[in-house]
PDB file of C-alpha atoms in Angstrom:
ATOM      1  CA  MET A 313     -13.939   9.308 -10.918  1.00  0.00           C
ATOM      2  CA  GLU A 314     -14.923  12.821 -11.298  1.00  0.00           C
ATOM      3  CA  SER A 315     -12.699  15.967 -10.976  1.00  0.00           C
ATOM      4  CA  ARG A 316     -13.028  19.348 -11.447  1.00  0.00           C
ATOM      5  CA  HIS A 317     -10.015  21.827 -12.325  1.00  0.00           C
ATOM      6  CA  VAL A 318      -9.673  24.752 -10.261  1.00  0.00           C
ATOM      7  CA  SER A 319      -7.060  26.972 -11.574  1.00  0.00           C
ATOM      8  CA  ILE A 320      -6.277  30.958 -11.028  1.00  0.00           C
ATOM      9  CA  TRP A 321      -3.275  32.930 -13.299  1.00  0.00           C
ATOM     10  CA  ILE A 322      -0.805  34.676 -10.631  1.00  0.00           C
ATOM     11  CA  ASP A 323       1.517  37.495 -12.241  1.00  0.00           C
ATOM     12  CA  VAL A 324       4.249  36.167 -10.453  1.00  0.00           C
ATOM     13  CA  ALA A 325       7.339  33.894 -12.093  1.00  0.00           C
ATOM     14  CA  PRO A 326       6.090  30.630 -11.367  1.00  0.00           C
ATOM     15  CA  GLU A 327       9.689  29.482  -9.692  1.00  0.00           C
ATOM     16  CA  VAL A 328       8.826  31.952  -6.763  1.00  0.00           C
ATOM     17  CA  VAL A 329       5.072  30.944  -6.312  1.00  0.00           C
ATOM     18  CA  TYR A 330       6.343  26.624  -6.526  1.00  0.00           C
ATOM     19  CA  GLU A 331       9.179  28.166  -3.600  1.00  0.00           C
ATOM     20  CA  PHE A 332       6.183  29.886  -1.413  1.00  0.00           C
ATOM     21  CA  ALA A 333       3.737  26.768  -2.194  1.00  0.00           C
ATOM     22  CA  ALA A 334       6.097  23.877  -1.624  1.00  0.00           C
ATOM     23  CA  ASP A 335       6.641  24.908   1.882  1.00  0.00           C
ATOM     24  CA  PRO A 336       4.882  23.767   4.495  1.00  0.00           C
ATOM     25  CA  GLN A 337       4.603  26.544   7.181  1.00  0.00           C
ATOM     26  CA  THR A 338       3.183  28.565   4.496  1.00  0.00           C
ATOM     27  CA  TRP A 339       0.037  26.493   4.150  1.00  0.00           C
ATOM     28  CA  PRO A 340      -1.458  28.037   7.258  1.00  0.00           C
ATOM     29  CA  GLN A 341      -1.648  31.381   5.264  1.00  0.00           C
ATOM     30  CA  TRP A 342      -3.740  30.258   3.021  1.00  0.00           C
ATOM     31  CA  ALA A 343      -4.921  27.179   2.633  1.00  0.00           C
ATOM     32  CA  ALA A 344      -7.776  27.143   4.895  1.00  0.00           C
ATOM     33  CA  GLY A 345      -9.230  23.624   3.550  1.00  0.00           C
ATOM     34  CA  LEU A 346      -6.365  22.033   4.786  1.00  0.00           C
ATOM     35  CA  ALA A 347      -4.576  24.067   7.787  1.00  0.00           C
ATOM     36  CA  ALA A 348      -6.488  25.995  10.248  1.00  0.00           C
ATOM     37  CA  GLY A 349      -3.452  26.358  12.098  1.00  0.00           C
ATOM     38  CA  GLU A 350       0.490  25.788  12.222  1.00  0.00           C
ATOM     39  CA  LEU A 351       1.529  22.462  10.142  1.00  0.00           C
ATOM     40  CA  ARG A 352       4.090  20.403  12.521  1.00  0.00           C
ATOM     41  CA  GLN A 353       6.253  17.969  11.257  1.00  0.00           C
ATOM     42  CA  SER A 354       6.060  14.681  12.772  1.00  0.00           C
ATOM     43  CA  ALA A 355       7.672  11.223  12.654  1.00  0.00           C
ATOM     44  CA  ASP A 356       5.008  10.132  10.461  1.00  0.00           C
ATOM     45  CA  GLY A 357       4.931  13.184   7.850  1.00  0.00           C
ATOM     46  CA  TRP A 358       3.569  17.020   8.821  1.00  0.00           C
ATOM     47  CA  LEU A 359       0.451  16.988  10.957  1.00  0.00           C
ATOM     48  CA  ALA A 360      -2.385  19.747  10.507  1.00  0.00           C
ATOM     49  CA  ASP A 361      -5.272  20.576  12.318  1.00  0.00           C
ATOM     50  CA  SER A 362      -7.914  21.154   9.886  1.00  0.00           C
ATOM     51  CA  PRO A 363     -12.524  21.126   9.821  1.00  0.00           C
ATOM     52  CA  MET A 364     -12.286  17.183   9.851  1.00  0.00           C
ATOM     53  CA  GLY A 365      -9.945  16.541  12.713  1.00  0.00           C
ATOM     54  CA  THR A 366      -5.933  16.150  12.951  1.00  0.00           C
ATOM     55  CA  VAL A 367      -4.792  14.683   9.357  1.00  0.00           C
ATOM     56  CA  THR A 368      -1.307  13.766   8.245  1.00  0.00           C
ATOM     57  CA  VAL A 369      -0.080  15.354   5.007  1.00  0.00           C
ATOM     58  CA  GLU A 370       3.016  13.611   2.584  1.00  0.00           C
ATOM     59  CA  PHE A 371       3.799  16.474   0.325  1.00  0.00           C
ATOM     60  CA  SER A 372       5.384  15.568  -3.458  1.00  0.00           C
ATOM     61  CA  PRO A 373       9.388  15.608  -2.713  1.00  0.00           C
ATOM     62  CA  PRO A 374      10.710  19.474  -4.503  1.00  0.00           C
ATOM     63  CA  ASN A 375      11.023  19.532  -8.055  1.00  0.00           C
ATOM     64  CA  ARG A 376      11.517  21.876 -11.384  1.00  0.00           C
ATOM     65  CA  PHE A 377       8.116  20.805 -12.914  1.00  0.00           C
ATOM     66  CA  GLY A 378       5.963  22.773 -10.006  1.00  0.00           C
ATOM     67  CA  VAL A 379       4.454  19.701  -9.130  1.00  0.00           C
ATOM     68  CA  LEU A 380       3.163  19.909  -5.378  1.00  0.00           C
ATOM     69  CA  ASP A 381       0.744  17.086  -5.600  1.00  0.00           C
ATOM     70  CA  HIS A 382       0.179  15.677  -1.633  1.00  0.00           C
ATOM     71  CA  VAL A 383      -1.179  13.432   0.239  1.00  0.00           C
ATOM     72  CA  VAL A 384      -3.873  13.587   3.110  1.00  0.00           C
ATOM     73  CA  ARG A 385      -4.180  11.273   5.370  1.00  0.00           C
ATOM     74  CA  MET A 386      -7.860  11.897   7.225  1.00  0.00           C
ATOM     75  CA  PRO A 387      -8.414  10.657  10.955  1.00  0.00           C
ATOM     76  CA  SER A 388     -10.824   7.744   9.415  1.00  0.00           C
ATOM     77  CA  GLY A 389      -7.875   6.373   7.861  1.00  0.00           C
ATOM     78  CA  GLU A 390      -8.628   7.510   4.103  1.00  0.00           C
ATOM     79  CA  GLN A 391      -6.353   8.930   2.032  1.00  0.00           C
ATOM     80  CA  VAL A 392      -6.947  11.531  -0.542  1.00  0.00           C
ATOM     81  CA  TYR A 393      -3.934  12.221  -3.459  1.00  0.00           C
ATOM     82  CA  ASN A 394      -4.445  15.535  -4.415  1.00  0.00           C
ATOM     83  CA  PRO A 395      -2.846  16.792  -7.610  1.00  0.00           C
ATOM     84  CA  PHE A 396      -1.523  20.565  -7.993  1.00  0.00           C
ATOM     85  CA  ARG A 397       0.288  22.066 -10.058  1.00  0.00           C
ATOM     86  CA  VAL A 398       2.474  25.337 -10.985  1.00  0.00           C
ATOM     87  CA  VAL A 399       2.409  25.654 -14.759  1.00  0.00           C
ATOM     88  CA  PRO A 400       4.268  28.240 -16.279  1.00  0.00           C
ATOM     89  CA  GLY A 401       2.646  31.162 -18.485  1.00  0.00           C
ATOM     90  CA  GLY A 402       5.423  29.908 -21.157  1.00  0.00           C
ATOM     91  CA  VAL A 403       8.727  30.186 -21.999  1.00  0.00           C
ATOM     92  CA  GLY A 404      10.112  32.632 -19.962  1.00  0.00           C
ATOM     93  CA  GLU A 405       6.695  34.456 -19.015  1.00  0.00           C
ATOM     94  CA  PRO A 406       6.818  36.568 -15.793  1.00  0.00           C
ATOM     95  CA  ALA A 407       3.242  34.218 -14.921  1.00  0.00           C
ATOM     96  CA  CYS A 408       1.771  31.048 -14.301  1.00  0.00           C
ATOM     97  CA  GLU A 409      -1.059  29.521 -13.550  1.00  0.00           C
ATOM     98  CA  VAL A 410      -1.784  27.513 -10.426  1.00  0.00           C
ATOM     99  CA  VAL A 411      -3.909  24.425 -10.801  1.00  0.00           C
ATOM    100  CA  PHE A 412      -5.345  22.180  -8.311  1.00  0.00           C
ATOM    101  CA  SER A 413      -7.166  18.860  -8.999  1.00  0.00           C
ATOM    102  CA  VAL A 414     -10.615  18.370  -6.892  1.00  0.00           C
ATOM    103  CA  ARG A 415     -11.629  14.911  -6.547  1.00  0.00           C
ATOM    104  CA  ARG A 416     -14.887  13.822  -5.555  1.00  0.00           C
ATOM    105  CA  ARG A 417     -14.674  11.005  -3.180  1.00  0.00           C
ATOM    106  CA  PRO A 418     -16.954   8.748  -2.475  1.00  0.00           C
ATOM    107  CA  GLY A 419     -20.446   9.327  -0.844  1.00  0.00           C
ATOM    108  CA  MET A 420     -19.664  13.370  -1.760  1.00  0.00           C
ATOM    109  CA  THR A 421     -22.627  15.086  -2.712  1.00  0.00           C
ATOM    110  CA  ASP A 422     -23.206  17.471  -5.566  1.00  0.00           C
ATOM    111  CA  GLU A 423     -23.324  20.230  -2.777  1.00  0.00           C
ATOM    112  CA  GLU A 424     -20.555  18.729  -0.998  1.00  0.00           C
ATOM    113  CA  PHE A 425     -18.072  18.734  -3.676  1.00  0.00           C
ATOM    114  CA  GLY A 426     -18.798  21.969  -5.242  1.00  0.00           C
ATOM    115  CA  ALA A 427     -18.330  23.335  -1.364  1.00  0.00           C
ATOM    116  CA  ASP A 428     -14.725  21.888  -1.839  1.00  0.00           C
ATOM    117  CA  ALA A 429     -14.315  23.439  -5.014  1.00  0.00           C
ATOM    118  CA  ALA A 430     -15.284  26.775  -4.027  1.00  0.00           C
ATOM    119  CA  ALA A 431     -13.543  26.450  -1.111  1.00  0.00           C
ATOM    120  CA  VAL A 432     -10.320  25.627  -3.071  1.00  0.00           C
ATOM    121  CA  ALA A 433     -10.799  29.222  -5.089  1.00  0.00           C
ATOM    122  CA  ALA A 434     -10.690  31.082  -2.018  1.00  0.00           C
ATOM    123  CA  ASP A 435      -7.193  28.989  -0.900  1.00  0.00           C
ATOM    124  CA  LEU A 436      -5.761  29.806  -4.625  1.00  0.00           C
ATOM    125  CA  ALA A 437      -7.199  33.465  -4.514  1.00  0.00           C
ATOM    126  CA  THR A 438      -5.813  34.010  -0.722  1.00  0.00           C
ATOM    127  CA  LEU A 439      -2.354  32.595  -2.355  1.00  0.00           C
ATOM    128  CA  ALA A 440      -2.505  34.784  -5.393  1.00  0.00           C
ATOM    129  CA  ARG A 441      -2.584  37.306  -2.976  1.00  0.00           C
ATOM    130  CA  LEU A 442       0.424  36.452  -0.979  1.00  0.00           C
ATOM    131  CA  VAL A 443       2.850  36.079  -3.553  1.00  0.00           C
ATOM    132  CA  GLN A 444       1.384  39.248  -5.890  1.00  0.00           C
ATOM    133  CA  ASP A 445       2.012  41.481  -2.623  1.00  0.00           C
TER     134      ASP A 445
END
């Protein structure tokens, strides 16, 4: 397995960034790679219209450690685990690093893997802009 860690520093308290990013209803504002439209809750979890079709997203439960991991169930049935963290810049620091681990799925070309990482970088930049405004 191969991972590429994509991160961005945000000059906002980690609690603020976590609270915003942990709310699935904010994802359409910044997570273009996942939520092209609205996320809506169903009996099976959160549903999102993505470029791959309708996907189901299972989010990690609320926590005080900045963990935003989520599992995306693709229309094909494939499940993709996405490690995602808000990491404090230090004790009492009013900034944080947001880290998303992009994992290469079986059969992905180098170009597809690079495109995934670039899309995540763009999403994180949008997230930063939203919480810094």
